Short mmCIF file of C-alpha atoms in Angstrom, two decimals:
data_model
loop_
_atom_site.label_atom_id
_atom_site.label_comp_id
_atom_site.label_asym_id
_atom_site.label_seq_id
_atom_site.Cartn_x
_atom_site.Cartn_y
_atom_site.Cartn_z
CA UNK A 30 63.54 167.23 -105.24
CA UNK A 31 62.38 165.67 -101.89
CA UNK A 32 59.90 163.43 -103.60
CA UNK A 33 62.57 162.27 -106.05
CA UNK A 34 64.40 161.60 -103.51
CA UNK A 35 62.04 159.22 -101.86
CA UNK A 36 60.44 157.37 -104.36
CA UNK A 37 64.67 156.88 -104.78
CA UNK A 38 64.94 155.59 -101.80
CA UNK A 39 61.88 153.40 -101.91
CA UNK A 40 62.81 151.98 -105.15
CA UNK A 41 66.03 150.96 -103.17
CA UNK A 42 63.95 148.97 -100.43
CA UNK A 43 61.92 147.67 -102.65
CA UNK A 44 64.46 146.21 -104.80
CA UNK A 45 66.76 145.08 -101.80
CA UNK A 46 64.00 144.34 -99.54
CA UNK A 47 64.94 140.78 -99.37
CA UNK A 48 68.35 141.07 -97.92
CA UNK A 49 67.73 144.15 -96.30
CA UNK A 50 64.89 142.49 -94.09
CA UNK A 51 67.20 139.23 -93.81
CA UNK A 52 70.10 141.07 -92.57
CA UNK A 53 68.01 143.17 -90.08
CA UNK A 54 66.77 140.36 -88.75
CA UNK A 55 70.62 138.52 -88.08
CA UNK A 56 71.04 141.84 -86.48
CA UNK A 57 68.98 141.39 -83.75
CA UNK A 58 69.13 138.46 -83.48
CA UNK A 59 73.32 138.47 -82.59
CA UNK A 60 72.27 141.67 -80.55
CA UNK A 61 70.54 140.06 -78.18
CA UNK A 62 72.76 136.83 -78.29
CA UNK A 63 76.07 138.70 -78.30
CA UNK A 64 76.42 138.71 -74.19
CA UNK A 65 75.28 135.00 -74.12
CA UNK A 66 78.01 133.99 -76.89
CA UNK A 67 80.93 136.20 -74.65
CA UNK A 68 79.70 135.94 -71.33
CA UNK A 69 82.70 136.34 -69.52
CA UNK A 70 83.72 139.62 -71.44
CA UNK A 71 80.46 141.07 -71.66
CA UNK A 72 78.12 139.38 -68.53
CA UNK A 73 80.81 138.75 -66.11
CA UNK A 74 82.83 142.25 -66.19
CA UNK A 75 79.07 144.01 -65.62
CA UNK A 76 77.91 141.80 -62.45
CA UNK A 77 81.32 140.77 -61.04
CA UNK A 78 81.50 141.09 -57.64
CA UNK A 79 84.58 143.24 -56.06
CA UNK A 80 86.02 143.10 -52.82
CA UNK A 81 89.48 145.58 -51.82
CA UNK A 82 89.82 146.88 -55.74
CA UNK A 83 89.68 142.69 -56.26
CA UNK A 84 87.36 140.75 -57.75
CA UNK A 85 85.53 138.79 -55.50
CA UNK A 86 85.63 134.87 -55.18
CA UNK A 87 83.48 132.36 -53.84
CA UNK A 88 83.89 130.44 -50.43
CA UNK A 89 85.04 126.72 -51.06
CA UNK A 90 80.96 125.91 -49.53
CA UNK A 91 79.31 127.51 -51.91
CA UNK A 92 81.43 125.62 -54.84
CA UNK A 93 80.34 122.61 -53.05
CA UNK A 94 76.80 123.75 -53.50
CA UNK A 95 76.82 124.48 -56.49
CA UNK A 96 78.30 121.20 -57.81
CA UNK A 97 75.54 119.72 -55.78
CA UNK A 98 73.27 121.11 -57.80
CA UNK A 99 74.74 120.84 -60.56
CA UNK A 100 74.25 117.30 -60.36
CA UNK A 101 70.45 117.55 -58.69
CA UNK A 102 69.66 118.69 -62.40
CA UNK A 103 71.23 116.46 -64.48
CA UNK A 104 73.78 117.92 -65.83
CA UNK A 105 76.38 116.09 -67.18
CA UNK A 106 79.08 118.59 -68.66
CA UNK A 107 79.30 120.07 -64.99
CA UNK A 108 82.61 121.95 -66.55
CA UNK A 109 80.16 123.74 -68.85
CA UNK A 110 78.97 125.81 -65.90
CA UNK A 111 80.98 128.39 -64.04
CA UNK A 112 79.83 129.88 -60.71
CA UNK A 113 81.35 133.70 -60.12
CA UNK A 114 80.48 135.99 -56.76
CA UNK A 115 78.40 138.64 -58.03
CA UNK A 116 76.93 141.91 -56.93
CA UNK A 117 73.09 142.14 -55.59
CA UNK A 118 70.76 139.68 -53.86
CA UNK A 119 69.82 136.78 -55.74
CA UNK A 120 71.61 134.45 -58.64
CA UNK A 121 71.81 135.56 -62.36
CA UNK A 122 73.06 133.84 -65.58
CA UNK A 123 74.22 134.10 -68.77
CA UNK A 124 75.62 131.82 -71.91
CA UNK A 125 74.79 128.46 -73.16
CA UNK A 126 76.33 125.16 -71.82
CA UNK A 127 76.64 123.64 -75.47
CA UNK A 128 78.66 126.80 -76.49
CA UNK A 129 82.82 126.75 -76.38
CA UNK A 130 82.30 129.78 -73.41
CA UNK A 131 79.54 127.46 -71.51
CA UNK A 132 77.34 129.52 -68.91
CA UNK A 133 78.00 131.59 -65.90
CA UNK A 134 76.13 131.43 -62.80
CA UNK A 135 76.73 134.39 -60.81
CA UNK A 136 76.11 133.58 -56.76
CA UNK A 137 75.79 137.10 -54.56
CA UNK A 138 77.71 137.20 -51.74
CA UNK A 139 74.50 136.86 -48.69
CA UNK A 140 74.46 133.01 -50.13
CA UNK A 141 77.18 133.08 -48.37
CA UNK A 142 75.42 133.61 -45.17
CA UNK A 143 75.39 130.43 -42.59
CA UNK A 144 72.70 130.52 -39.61
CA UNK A 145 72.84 133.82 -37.48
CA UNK A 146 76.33 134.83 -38.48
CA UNK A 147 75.42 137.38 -41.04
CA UNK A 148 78.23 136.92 -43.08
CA UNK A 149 77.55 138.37 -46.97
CA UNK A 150 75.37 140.61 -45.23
CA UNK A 151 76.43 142.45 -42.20
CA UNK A 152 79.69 142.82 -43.20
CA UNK A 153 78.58 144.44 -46.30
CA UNK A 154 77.55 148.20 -46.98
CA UNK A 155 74.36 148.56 -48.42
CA UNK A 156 73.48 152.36 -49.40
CA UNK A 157 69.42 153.19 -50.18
CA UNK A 158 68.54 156.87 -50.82
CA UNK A 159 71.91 157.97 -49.93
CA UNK A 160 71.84 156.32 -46.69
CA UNK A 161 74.11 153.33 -44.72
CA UNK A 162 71.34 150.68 -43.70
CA UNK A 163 72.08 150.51 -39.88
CA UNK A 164 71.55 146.42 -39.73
CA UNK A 165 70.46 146.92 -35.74
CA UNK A 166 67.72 148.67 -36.66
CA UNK A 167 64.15 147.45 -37.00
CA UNK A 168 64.27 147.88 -41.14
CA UNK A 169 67.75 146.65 -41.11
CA UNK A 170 67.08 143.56 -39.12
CA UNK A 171 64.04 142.55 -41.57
CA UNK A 172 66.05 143.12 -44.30
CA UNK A 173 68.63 140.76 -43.01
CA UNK A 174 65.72 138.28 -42.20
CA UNK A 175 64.56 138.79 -45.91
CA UNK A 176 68.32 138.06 -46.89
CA UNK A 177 69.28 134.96 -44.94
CA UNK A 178 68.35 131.81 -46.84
CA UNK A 179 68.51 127.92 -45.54
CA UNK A 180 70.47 125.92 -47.69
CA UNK A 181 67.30 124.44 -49.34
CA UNK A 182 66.29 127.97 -50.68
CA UNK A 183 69.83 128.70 -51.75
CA UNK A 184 69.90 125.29 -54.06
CA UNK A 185 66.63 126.33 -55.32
CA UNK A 186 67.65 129.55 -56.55
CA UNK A 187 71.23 128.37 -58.31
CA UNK A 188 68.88 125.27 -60.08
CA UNK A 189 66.61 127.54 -61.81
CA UNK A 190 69.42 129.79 -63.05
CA UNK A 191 70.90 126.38 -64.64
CA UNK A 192 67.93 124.99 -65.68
CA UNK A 193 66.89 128.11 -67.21
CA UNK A 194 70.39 127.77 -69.44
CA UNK A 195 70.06 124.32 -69.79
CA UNK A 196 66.82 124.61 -71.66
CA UNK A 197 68.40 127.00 -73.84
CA UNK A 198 65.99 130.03 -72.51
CA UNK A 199 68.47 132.55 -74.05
CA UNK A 200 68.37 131.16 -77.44
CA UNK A 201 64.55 131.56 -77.36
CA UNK A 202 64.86 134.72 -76.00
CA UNK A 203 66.97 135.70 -78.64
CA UNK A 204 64.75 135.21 -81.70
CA UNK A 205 61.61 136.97 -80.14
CA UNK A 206 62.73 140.05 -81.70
CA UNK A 207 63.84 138.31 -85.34
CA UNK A 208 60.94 136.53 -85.32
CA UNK A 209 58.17 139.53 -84.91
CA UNK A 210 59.85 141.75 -87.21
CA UNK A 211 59.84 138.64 -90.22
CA UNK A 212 56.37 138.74 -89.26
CA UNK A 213 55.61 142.19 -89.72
CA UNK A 214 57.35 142.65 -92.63
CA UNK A 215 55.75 139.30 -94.23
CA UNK A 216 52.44 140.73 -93.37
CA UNK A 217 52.80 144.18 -94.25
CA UNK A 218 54.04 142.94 -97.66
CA UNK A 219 51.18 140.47 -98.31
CA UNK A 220 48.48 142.78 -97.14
CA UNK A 221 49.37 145.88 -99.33
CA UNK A 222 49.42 143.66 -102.27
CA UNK A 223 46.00 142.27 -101.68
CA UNK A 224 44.40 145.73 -100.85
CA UNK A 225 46.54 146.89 -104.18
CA UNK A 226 48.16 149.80 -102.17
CA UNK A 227 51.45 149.51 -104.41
CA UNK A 228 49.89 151.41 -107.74
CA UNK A 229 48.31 154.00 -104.60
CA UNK A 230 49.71 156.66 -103.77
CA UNK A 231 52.87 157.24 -101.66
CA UNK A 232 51.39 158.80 -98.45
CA UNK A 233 49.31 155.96 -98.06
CA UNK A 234 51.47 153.29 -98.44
CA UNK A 235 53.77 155.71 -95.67
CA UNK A 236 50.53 155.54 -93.49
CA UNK A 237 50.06 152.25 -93.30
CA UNK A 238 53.61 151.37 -92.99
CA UNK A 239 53.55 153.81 -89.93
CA UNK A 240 50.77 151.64 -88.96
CA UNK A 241 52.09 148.29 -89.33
CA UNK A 242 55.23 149.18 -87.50
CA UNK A 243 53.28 150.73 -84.77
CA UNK A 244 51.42 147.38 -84.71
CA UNK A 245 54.11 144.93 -84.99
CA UNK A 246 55.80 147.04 -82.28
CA UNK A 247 52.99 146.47 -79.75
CA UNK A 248 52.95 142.72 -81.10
CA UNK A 249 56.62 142.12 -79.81
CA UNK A 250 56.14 143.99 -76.11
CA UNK A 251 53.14 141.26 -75.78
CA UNK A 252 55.25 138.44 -77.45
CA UNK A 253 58.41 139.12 -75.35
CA UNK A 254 56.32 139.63 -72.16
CA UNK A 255 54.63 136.41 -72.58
CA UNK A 256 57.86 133.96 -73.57
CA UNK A 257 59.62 135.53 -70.57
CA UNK A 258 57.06 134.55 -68.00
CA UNK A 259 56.44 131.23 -69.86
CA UNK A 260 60.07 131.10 -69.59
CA UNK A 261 60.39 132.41 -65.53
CA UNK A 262 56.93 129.64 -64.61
CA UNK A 263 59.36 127.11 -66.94
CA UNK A 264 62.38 127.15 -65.09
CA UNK A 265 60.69 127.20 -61.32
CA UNK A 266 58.49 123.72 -61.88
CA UNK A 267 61.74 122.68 -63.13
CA UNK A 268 63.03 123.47 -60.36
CA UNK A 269 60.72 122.50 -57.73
CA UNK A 270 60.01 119.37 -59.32
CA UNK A 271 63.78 117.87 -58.43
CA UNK A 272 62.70 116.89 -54.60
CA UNK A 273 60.31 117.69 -52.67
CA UNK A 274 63.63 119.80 -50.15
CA UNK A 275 63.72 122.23 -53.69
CA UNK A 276 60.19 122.72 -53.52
CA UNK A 277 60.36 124.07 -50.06
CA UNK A 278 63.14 125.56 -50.69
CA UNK A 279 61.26 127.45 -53.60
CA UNK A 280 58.20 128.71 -51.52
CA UNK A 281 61.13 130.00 -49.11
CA UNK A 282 62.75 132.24 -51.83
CA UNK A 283 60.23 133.34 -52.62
CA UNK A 284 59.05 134.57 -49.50
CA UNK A 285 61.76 135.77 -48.62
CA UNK A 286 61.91 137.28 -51.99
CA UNK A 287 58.80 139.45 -51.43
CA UNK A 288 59.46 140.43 -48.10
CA UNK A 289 63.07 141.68 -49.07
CA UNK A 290 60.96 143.96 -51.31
CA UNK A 291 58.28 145.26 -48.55
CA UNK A 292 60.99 146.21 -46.85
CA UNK A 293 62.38 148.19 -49.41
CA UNK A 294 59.48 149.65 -49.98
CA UNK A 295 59.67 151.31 -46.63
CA UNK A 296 63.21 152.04 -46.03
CA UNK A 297 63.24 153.62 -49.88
CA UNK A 298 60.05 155.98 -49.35
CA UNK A 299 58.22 157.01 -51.82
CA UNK A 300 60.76 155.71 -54.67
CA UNK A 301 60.37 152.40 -52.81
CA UNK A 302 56.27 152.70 -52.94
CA UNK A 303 57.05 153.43 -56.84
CA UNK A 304 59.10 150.39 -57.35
CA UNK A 305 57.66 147.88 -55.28
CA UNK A 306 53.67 146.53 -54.51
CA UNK A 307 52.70 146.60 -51.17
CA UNK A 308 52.71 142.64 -51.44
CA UNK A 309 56.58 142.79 -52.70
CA UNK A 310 55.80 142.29 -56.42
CA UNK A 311 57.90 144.64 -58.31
CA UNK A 312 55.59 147.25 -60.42
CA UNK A 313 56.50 147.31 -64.01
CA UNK A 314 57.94 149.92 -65.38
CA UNK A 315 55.26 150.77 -68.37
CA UNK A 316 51.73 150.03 -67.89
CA UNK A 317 51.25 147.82 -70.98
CA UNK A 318 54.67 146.02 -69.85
CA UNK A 319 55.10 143.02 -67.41
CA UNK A 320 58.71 141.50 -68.32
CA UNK A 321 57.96 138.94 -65.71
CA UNK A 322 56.16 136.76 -64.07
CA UNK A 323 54.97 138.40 -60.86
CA UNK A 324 56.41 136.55 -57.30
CA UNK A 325 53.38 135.70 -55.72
CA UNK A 326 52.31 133.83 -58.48
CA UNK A 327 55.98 132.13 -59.03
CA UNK A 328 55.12 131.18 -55.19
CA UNK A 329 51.94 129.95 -55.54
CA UNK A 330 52.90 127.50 -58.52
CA UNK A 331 55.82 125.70 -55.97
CA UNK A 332 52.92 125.69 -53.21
CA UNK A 333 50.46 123.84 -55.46
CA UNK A 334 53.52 121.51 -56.49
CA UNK A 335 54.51 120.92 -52.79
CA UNK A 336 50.60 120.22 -51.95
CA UNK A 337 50.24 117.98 -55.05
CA UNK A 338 53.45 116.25 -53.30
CA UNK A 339 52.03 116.11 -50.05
CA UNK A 340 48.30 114.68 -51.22
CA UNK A 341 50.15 112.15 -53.48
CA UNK A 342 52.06 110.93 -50.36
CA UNK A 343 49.34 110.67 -48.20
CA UNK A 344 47.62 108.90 -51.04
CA UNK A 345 50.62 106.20 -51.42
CA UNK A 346 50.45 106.15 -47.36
CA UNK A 347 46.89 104.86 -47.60
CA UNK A 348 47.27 102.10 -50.39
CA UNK A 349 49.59 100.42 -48.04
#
């Protein structure tokens, strides 16, 4: 009765295979588009920022940078793109500017920070293993350090979140996963019929289907790894390429980036020493897995641009 039952249900996929495999594929596909399409009911409501049971807004001088910006890189639907104070350390982004919902930039609040007053950071309560970080301290001090940016490295930050919109990142994103399981399923098809494994029996054709997933599976981890970091590199020469202040200001995040994440690693023990590298990379979470691109090489591609700026000016220097 079992095996009746799934030679039924083969007969089924193989007779519906077509427009089962096309509408797995727009599956995923509006999976991993959905929050980009909504942002402000899906991205927003997870990374708003809230202040007093209220959700947080945005100082009138960080509007004013982010309209710089805004117009640093190009844009000209500036309307498209809405900034929002969110929750954590550094800028993230979701939506597409040539949808009706546009894209949101969300701007934490230690952007807010001007000089030495500490403001977006002092004044905030930040918890790690269950303890207040006591900002007079040593750790806490470095921490704030890690956290205070100049307005260069601020700028630099909010233009890679918009370029990395602009260049419609999420849409590519969004068709890794439709893409690699077309191409499994193309293959696996095309391969059983040339090694005649149809008129074989079941098992085997179950084997190698176990196989091809197992395959295809490993085939999208690499995929998805690689577009992301393409992606991450992408977005940062973008970036660093407006002026040669962005580029600066790029090395700077980055810096400050990594040592944010040293310190971390100390004040967090040994869950810090499992999260972060002892040069401030973050370690992935599965061996074969490295979502993105690691910092010290996102820094070392703005210092090559900033030396390729600073060779090419002494080279104009000498010509006249």
């Amino acid at each position: 009765m079992a095996n009746a039952f799934l030679w039924r249900i083969t007969a089924c996929i193989q007779k519906y295979r077509s427009g089962l495999l096309a509408a797995s594929c727009a599956g995923l596909f509006g999976a991993n588009i959905s929050y980009h399409v909504f942002p402000k009911e899906t991205f927003q409501t997870v990374y708003q920022s809230w202040s007093k049971s209220e959700p947080a807004e945005l100082s009138r001088k960080l509007h004013d940078v982010f309209q710089e910006v805004l117009k640093d890189t190009g844009v000209k639907s500036a309307e498209k793109y809405t900034a929002f104070a969110a929750f954590g350390f550094h800028p993230v982004s979701a939506g597409m500017p040539w949808l009706p919902s546009g894209s949101l930039v969300g701007i934490p609040a230690n952007f807010s920070n001007q000089g030495d007053d500490g403001e977006g950071i002092v004044n905030r309560t930040v918890m790690l293993n269950g303890k207040v970080v006591d900002w007079d301290s040593k750790d806490g001090a470095a921490l704030r350090d890690a956290l205070s940016l100049s307005e260069e490295a601020k700028k630099f930050a909010l233009a890679r979140e918009i370029v990395y919109a602009k260049d419609h990142s999420p849409l590519i994103h969004a068709t890794v996963a439709p893409f690699c399981l077309f191409g499994t399923c193309l293959s696996g098809v095309a391969i059983k019929q040339l090694l005649g494994l149809y008129s074989g029996p079941l098992l085997l054709r179950g084997f190698f289907n176990l196989a091809g997933m197992t395959v295809g599976l490993v085939g999208y981890f690499f995929t998805y790894d690689a577009i992301n970091q393409w992606l991450d590199y992408k977005s940062d020469k973008t970036a660093a390429t407006i002026s040669k202040d962005y580029a600066e200001g790029g090395v700077e995040f980055y810096n400050k980036m990594l040592a944010r994440n040293r310190t971390l690693r100390h004040l967090m023990g040994k869950q810090g020493e499992e999260m972060y590298a002892a040069s401030g990379n973050l370690f992935p979470r599965y061996w074969f897995r490295l979502k993105h691109a690691p910092y010290t090489s996102r820094r070392d591609l703005i210092v090559n641009i900033v030396k390729a700026n600073e060779a090419h000016g002494c080279t104009s220097s000498s010509a006249l």
